[in-house]
XYZ file of C-alpha atoms in Angstrom:
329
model
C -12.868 2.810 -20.753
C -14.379 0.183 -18.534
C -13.191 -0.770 -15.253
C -13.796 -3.500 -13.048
C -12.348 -3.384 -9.617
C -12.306 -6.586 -7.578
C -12.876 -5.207 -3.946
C -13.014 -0.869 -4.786
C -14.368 0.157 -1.464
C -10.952 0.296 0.809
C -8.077 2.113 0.526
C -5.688 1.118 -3.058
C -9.036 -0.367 -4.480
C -11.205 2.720 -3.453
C -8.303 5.210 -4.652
C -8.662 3.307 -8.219
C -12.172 3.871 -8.040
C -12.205 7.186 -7.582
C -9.514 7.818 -10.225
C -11.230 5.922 -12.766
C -15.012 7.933 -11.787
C -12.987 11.593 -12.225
C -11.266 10.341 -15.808
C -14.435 9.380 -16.652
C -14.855 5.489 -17.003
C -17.013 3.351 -16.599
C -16.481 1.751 -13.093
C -17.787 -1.380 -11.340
C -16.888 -2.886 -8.115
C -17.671 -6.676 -6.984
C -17.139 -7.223 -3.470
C -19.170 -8.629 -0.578
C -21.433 -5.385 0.131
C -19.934 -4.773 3.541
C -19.058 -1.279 2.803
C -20.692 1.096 0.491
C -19.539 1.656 -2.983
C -18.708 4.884 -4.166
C -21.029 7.434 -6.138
C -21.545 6.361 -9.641
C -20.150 2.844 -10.008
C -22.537 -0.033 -10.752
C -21.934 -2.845 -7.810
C -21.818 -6.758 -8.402
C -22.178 -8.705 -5.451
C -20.485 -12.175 -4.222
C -17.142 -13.800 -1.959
C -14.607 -14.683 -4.137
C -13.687 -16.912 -1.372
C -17.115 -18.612 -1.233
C -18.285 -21.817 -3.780
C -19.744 -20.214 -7.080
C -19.039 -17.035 -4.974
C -18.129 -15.384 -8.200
C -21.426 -15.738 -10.075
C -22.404 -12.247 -10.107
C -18.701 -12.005 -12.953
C -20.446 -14.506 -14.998
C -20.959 -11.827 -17.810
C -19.703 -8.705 -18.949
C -16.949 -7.040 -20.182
C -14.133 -4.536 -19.500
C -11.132 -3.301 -20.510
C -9.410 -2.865 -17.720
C -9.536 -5.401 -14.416
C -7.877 -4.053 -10.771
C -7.594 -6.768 -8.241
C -6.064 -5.981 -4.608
C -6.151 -9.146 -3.438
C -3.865 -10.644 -0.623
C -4.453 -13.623 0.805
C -4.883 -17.278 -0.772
C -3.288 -17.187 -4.835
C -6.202 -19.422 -5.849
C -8.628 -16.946 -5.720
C -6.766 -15.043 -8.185
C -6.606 -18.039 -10.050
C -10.409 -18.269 -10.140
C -11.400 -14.380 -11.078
C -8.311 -14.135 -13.676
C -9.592 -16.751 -15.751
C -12.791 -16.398 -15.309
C -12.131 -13.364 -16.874
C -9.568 -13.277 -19.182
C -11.553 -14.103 -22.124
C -13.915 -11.357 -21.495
C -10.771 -8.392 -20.102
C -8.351 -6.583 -22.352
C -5.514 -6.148 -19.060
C -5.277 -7.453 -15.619
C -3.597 -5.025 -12.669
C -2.479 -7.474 -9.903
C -1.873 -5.039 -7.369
C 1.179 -7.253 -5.726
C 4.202 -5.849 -3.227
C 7.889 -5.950 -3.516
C 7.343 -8.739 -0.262
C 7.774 -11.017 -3.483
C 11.403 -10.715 -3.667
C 13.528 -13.264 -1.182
C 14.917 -12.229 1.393
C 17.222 -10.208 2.830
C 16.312 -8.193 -0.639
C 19.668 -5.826 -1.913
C 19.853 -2.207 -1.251
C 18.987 -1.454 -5.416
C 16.980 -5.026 -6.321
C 14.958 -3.839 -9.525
C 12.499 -6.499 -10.849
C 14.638 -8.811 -11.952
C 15.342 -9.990 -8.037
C 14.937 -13.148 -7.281
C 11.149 -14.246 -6.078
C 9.837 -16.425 -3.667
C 8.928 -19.895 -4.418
C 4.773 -19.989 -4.930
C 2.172 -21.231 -6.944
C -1.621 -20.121 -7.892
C -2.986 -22.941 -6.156
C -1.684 -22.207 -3.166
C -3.941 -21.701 0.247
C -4.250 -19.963 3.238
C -0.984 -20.977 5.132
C 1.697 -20.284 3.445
C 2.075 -16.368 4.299
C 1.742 -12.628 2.905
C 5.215 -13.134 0.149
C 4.143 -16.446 -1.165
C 0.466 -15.177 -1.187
C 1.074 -12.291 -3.458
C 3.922 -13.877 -5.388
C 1.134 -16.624 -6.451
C -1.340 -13.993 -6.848
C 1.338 -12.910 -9.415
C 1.255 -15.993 -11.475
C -1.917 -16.579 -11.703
C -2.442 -13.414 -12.990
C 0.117 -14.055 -15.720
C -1.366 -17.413 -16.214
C -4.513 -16.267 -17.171
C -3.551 -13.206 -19.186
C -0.157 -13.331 -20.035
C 1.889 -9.823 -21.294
C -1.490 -8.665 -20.745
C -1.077 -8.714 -16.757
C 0.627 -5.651 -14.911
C 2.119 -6.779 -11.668
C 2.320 -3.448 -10.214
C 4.777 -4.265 -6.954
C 4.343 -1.515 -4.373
C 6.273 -0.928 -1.282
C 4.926 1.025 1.445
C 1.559 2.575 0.586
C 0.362 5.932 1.967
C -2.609 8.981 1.477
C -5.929 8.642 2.425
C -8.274 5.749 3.223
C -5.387 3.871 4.633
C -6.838 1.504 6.403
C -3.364 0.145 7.716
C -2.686 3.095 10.470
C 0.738 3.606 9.748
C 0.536 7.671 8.766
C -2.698 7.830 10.416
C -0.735 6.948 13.700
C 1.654 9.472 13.343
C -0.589 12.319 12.328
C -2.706 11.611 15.254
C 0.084 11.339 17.597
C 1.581 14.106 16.449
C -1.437 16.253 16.759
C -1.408 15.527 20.260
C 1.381 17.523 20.662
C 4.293 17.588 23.324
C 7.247 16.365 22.846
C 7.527 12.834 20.356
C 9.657 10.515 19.928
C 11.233 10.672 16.288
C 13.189 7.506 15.312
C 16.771 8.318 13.912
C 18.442 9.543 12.088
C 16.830 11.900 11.084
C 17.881 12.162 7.188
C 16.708 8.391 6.951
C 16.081 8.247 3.476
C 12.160 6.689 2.807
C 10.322 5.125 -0.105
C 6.533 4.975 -0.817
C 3.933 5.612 -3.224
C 0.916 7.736 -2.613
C -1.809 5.480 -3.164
C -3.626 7.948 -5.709
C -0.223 7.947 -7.734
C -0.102 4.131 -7.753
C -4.056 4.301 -8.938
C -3.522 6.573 -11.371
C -0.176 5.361 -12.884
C -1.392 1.577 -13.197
C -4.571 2.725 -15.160
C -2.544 4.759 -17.593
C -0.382 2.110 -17.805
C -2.714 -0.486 -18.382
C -4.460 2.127 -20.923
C -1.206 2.159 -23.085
C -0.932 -1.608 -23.037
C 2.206 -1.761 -20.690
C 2.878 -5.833 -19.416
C 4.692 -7.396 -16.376
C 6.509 -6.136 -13.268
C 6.804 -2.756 -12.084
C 8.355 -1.783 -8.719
C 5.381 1.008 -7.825
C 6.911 3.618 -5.425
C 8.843 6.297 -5.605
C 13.094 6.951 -5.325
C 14.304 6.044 -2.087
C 15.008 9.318 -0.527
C 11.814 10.989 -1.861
C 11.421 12.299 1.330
C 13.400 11.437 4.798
C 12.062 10.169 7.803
C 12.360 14.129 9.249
C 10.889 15.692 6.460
C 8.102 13.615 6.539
C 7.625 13.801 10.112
C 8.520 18.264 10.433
C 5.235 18.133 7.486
C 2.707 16.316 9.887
C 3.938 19.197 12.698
C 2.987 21.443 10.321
C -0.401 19.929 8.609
C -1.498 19.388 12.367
C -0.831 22.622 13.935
C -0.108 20.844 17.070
C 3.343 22.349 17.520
C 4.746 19.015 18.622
C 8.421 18.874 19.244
C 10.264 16.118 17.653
C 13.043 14.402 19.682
C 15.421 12.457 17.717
C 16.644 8.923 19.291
C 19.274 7.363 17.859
C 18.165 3.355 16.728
C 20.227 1.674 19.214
C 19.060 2.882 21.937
C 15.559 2.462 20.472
C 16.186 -1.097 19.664
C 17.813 -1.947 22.985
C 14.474 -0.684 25.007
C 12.662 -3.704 22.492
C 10.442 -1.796 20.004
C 9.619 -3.163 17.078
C 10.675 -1.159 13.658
C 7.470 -0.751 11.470
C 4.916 -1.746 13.784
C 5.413 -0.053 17.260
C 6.851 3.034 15.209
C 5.526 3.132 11.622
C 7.654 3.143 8.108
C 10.706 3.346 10.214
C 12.743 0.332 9.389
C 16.622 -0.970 9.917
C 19.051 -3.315 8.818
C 18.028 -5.942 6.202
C 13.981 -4.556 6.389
C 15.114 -1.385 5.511
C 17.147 -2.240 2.505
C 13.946 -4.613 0.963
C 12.028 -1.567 1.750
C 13.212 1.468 1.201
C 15.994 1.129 -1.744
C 14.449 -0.300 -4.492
C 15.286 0.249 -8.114
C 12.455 2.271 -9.449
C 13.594 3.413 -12.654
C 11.095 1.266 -14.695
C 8.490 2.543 -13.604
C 9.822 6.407 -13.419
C 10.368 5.544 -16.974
C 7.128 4.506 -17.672
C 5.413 8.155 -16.240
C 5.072 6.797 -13.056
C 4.618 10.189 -10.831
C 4.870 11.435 -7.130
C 2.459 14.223 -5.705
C 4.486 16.451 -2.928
C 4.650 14.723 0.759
C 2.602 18.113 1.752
C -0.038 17.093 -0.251
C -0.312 13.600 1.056
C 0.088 14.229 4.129
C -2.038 16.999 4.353
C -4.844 14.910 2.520
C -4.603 11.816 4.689
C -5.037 14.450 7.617
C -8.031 16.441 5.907
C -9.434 12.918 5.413
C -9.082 11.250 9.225
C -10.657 14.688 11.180
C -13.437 14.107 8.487
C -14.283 10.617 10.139
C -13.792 11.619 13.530
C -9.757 11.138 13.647
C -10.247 7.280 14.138
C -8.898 5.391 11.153
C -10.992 2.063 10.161
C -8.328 -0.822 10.196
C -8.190 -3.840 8.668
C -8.770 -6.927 10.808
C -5.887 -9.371 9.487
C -3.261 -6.527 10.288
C -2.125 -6.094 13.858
C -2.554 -2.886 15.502
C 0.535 -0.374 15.119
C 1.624 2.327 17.409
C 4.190 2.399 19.949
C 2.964 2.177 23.973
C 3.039 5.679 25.464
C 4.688 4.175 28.335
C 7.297 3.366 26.349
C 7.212 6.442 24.503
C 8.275 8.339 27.932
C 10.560 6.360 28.851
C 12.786 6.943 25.545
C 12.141 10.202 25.887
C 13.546 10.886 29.294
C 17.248 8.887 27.959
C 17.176 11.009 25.254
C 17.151 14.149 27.742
């Protein structure tokens, strides 16, 4: 099989590179050049954001196409049909931000979506850019497009900071502040599971939307925070704070304390309908192992995680931190 992969050097795009090198296909990337490919891919150069800036696509042929894309729809536009003469199936890599909201506890794929179009720019936000992304994949390639809509991404090469955060906090040791309750049912996919799922997919001809992450209650908030205490070793003690009181000292849910979400966020999150794509042989690796990889991975660089420059920073103040900690005494 070949496989071109729009971007392939970051985090979901690198994790369908490398999924797509160890099943054997034939793999190129087309991106800028600002980070290395990996081993054995062949690399096209250009900015798809740039006039003519995807020349370097002007021939060949694949099978398979994996764009990651998330900002301005048009440039989906561009690639997809560009492409779609020349492509057997297109995997938009999109996000369950698509859905309006406040999204129901249970929303499978046919949930409303956010007003977009292809054409749109760079000002109309993160839902609307994906949800356009979406269409002009469809556009282009019709029941030959997988919109693979993933929730809250994790494993290694996240370039986000969200587990990376905890692990390294955690690692630190001492006591932490753990987010209540504790049984807080989550949702996520392991990025190598969303890889490897949307190129068998794709393989087998499959068309359309997919909500890409696992059951909600997979794992819970504790037993995903009790397995980075025990990948780290740091014998950190978790100290459970209910949300109110967490909320009433002004932290932000998601951002100063990662996945942890509440109220409507948490809903649109993590308790989607999933049972199309469980159907389909979608398939979830242990939290141990992901964990355990994402932590193998971040000492391996030095324990500082690269992050991307449109995201804010995540992590809550240790300041802060203490303070919650001593009214939870």
């Amino acid at each position: 099989m070949r496989l071109l992969v729009l971007g392939g050097t970051e985090f979901v795009g690198r994790a369908f590179v490398d999924e797509a090198v160890a099943s054997g296909w034939d793999v190129t990337v087309f991106n800028r050049g600002t980070h290395a490919p990996a081993p054995g891919v062949t690399a096209l150069r250009g900015d798809r954001a740039e006039p003519d800036g995807l020349a370097a696509l002007g021939t060949g042929e694949w099978d398979v196409v994996v764009d990651t894309w998330s900002w301005a729809p048009s440039a989906v536009r561009d690639a997809a049909a560009l492409l779609a003469g020349r492509a057997g199936h297109y995997v938009y890599v999109s996000s369950r931000s698509v859905y309006t909201y406040p999204t129901a506890a249970g929303a499978g794929e046919d949930a409303p979506v956010v007003e977009a179009s292809a054409d749109d720019g760079d000002e109309v936000g993160y839902a609307r850019f994906k949800a356009g992304g979406e269409l002009a994949a469809v556009a282009a390639f019709g029941e030959r497009a997988l919109l693979a809509r993933a929730g809250l991404i994790l494993g290694p090469y996240e370039n986000i900071g969200r587990l990376p955060w905890w692990l390294s906090r955690i690692a630190r040791g001492g006591p932490v502040l753990a987010p209540g309750p504790a049984g807080l049912p989550l949702q996520y996919v392991d990025v190598r599971d969303l890889a490897q799922w949307c190129l068998e997919a794709a393989g087998d001809g499959l068309g359309g939307a997919y909500n890409v992450v696992s059951p909600s209650g997979f794992v819970t908030m504790e037993e995903l925070l009790e397995t980075c205490v025990r990948v780290t070793g740091s014998g950190a003690g978790l100290r459970w704070v209910e949300p109110e009181t967490i909320l009433a000292a002004g932290v932000e849910p998601w951002t100063d304390l990662p996945i942890w979400l509440q109220g409507d966020d948490y809903e649109a999150m993590h308790q989607g309908d999933v049972q199309k794509a469980v159907a389909a042989g979608l398939r979830f690796r242990p939290v141990a192992e992901t964990v355990a990889d994402t932590w193998d991975w971040l000492r391996s660089i030095g324990g500082q995680a690269p992050m991307r420059t449109d995201r804010p920073p995540v992590g809550l103040d240790p300041k802060v931190e203490a303070t919650l900690l001593d009214l939870g005494d």
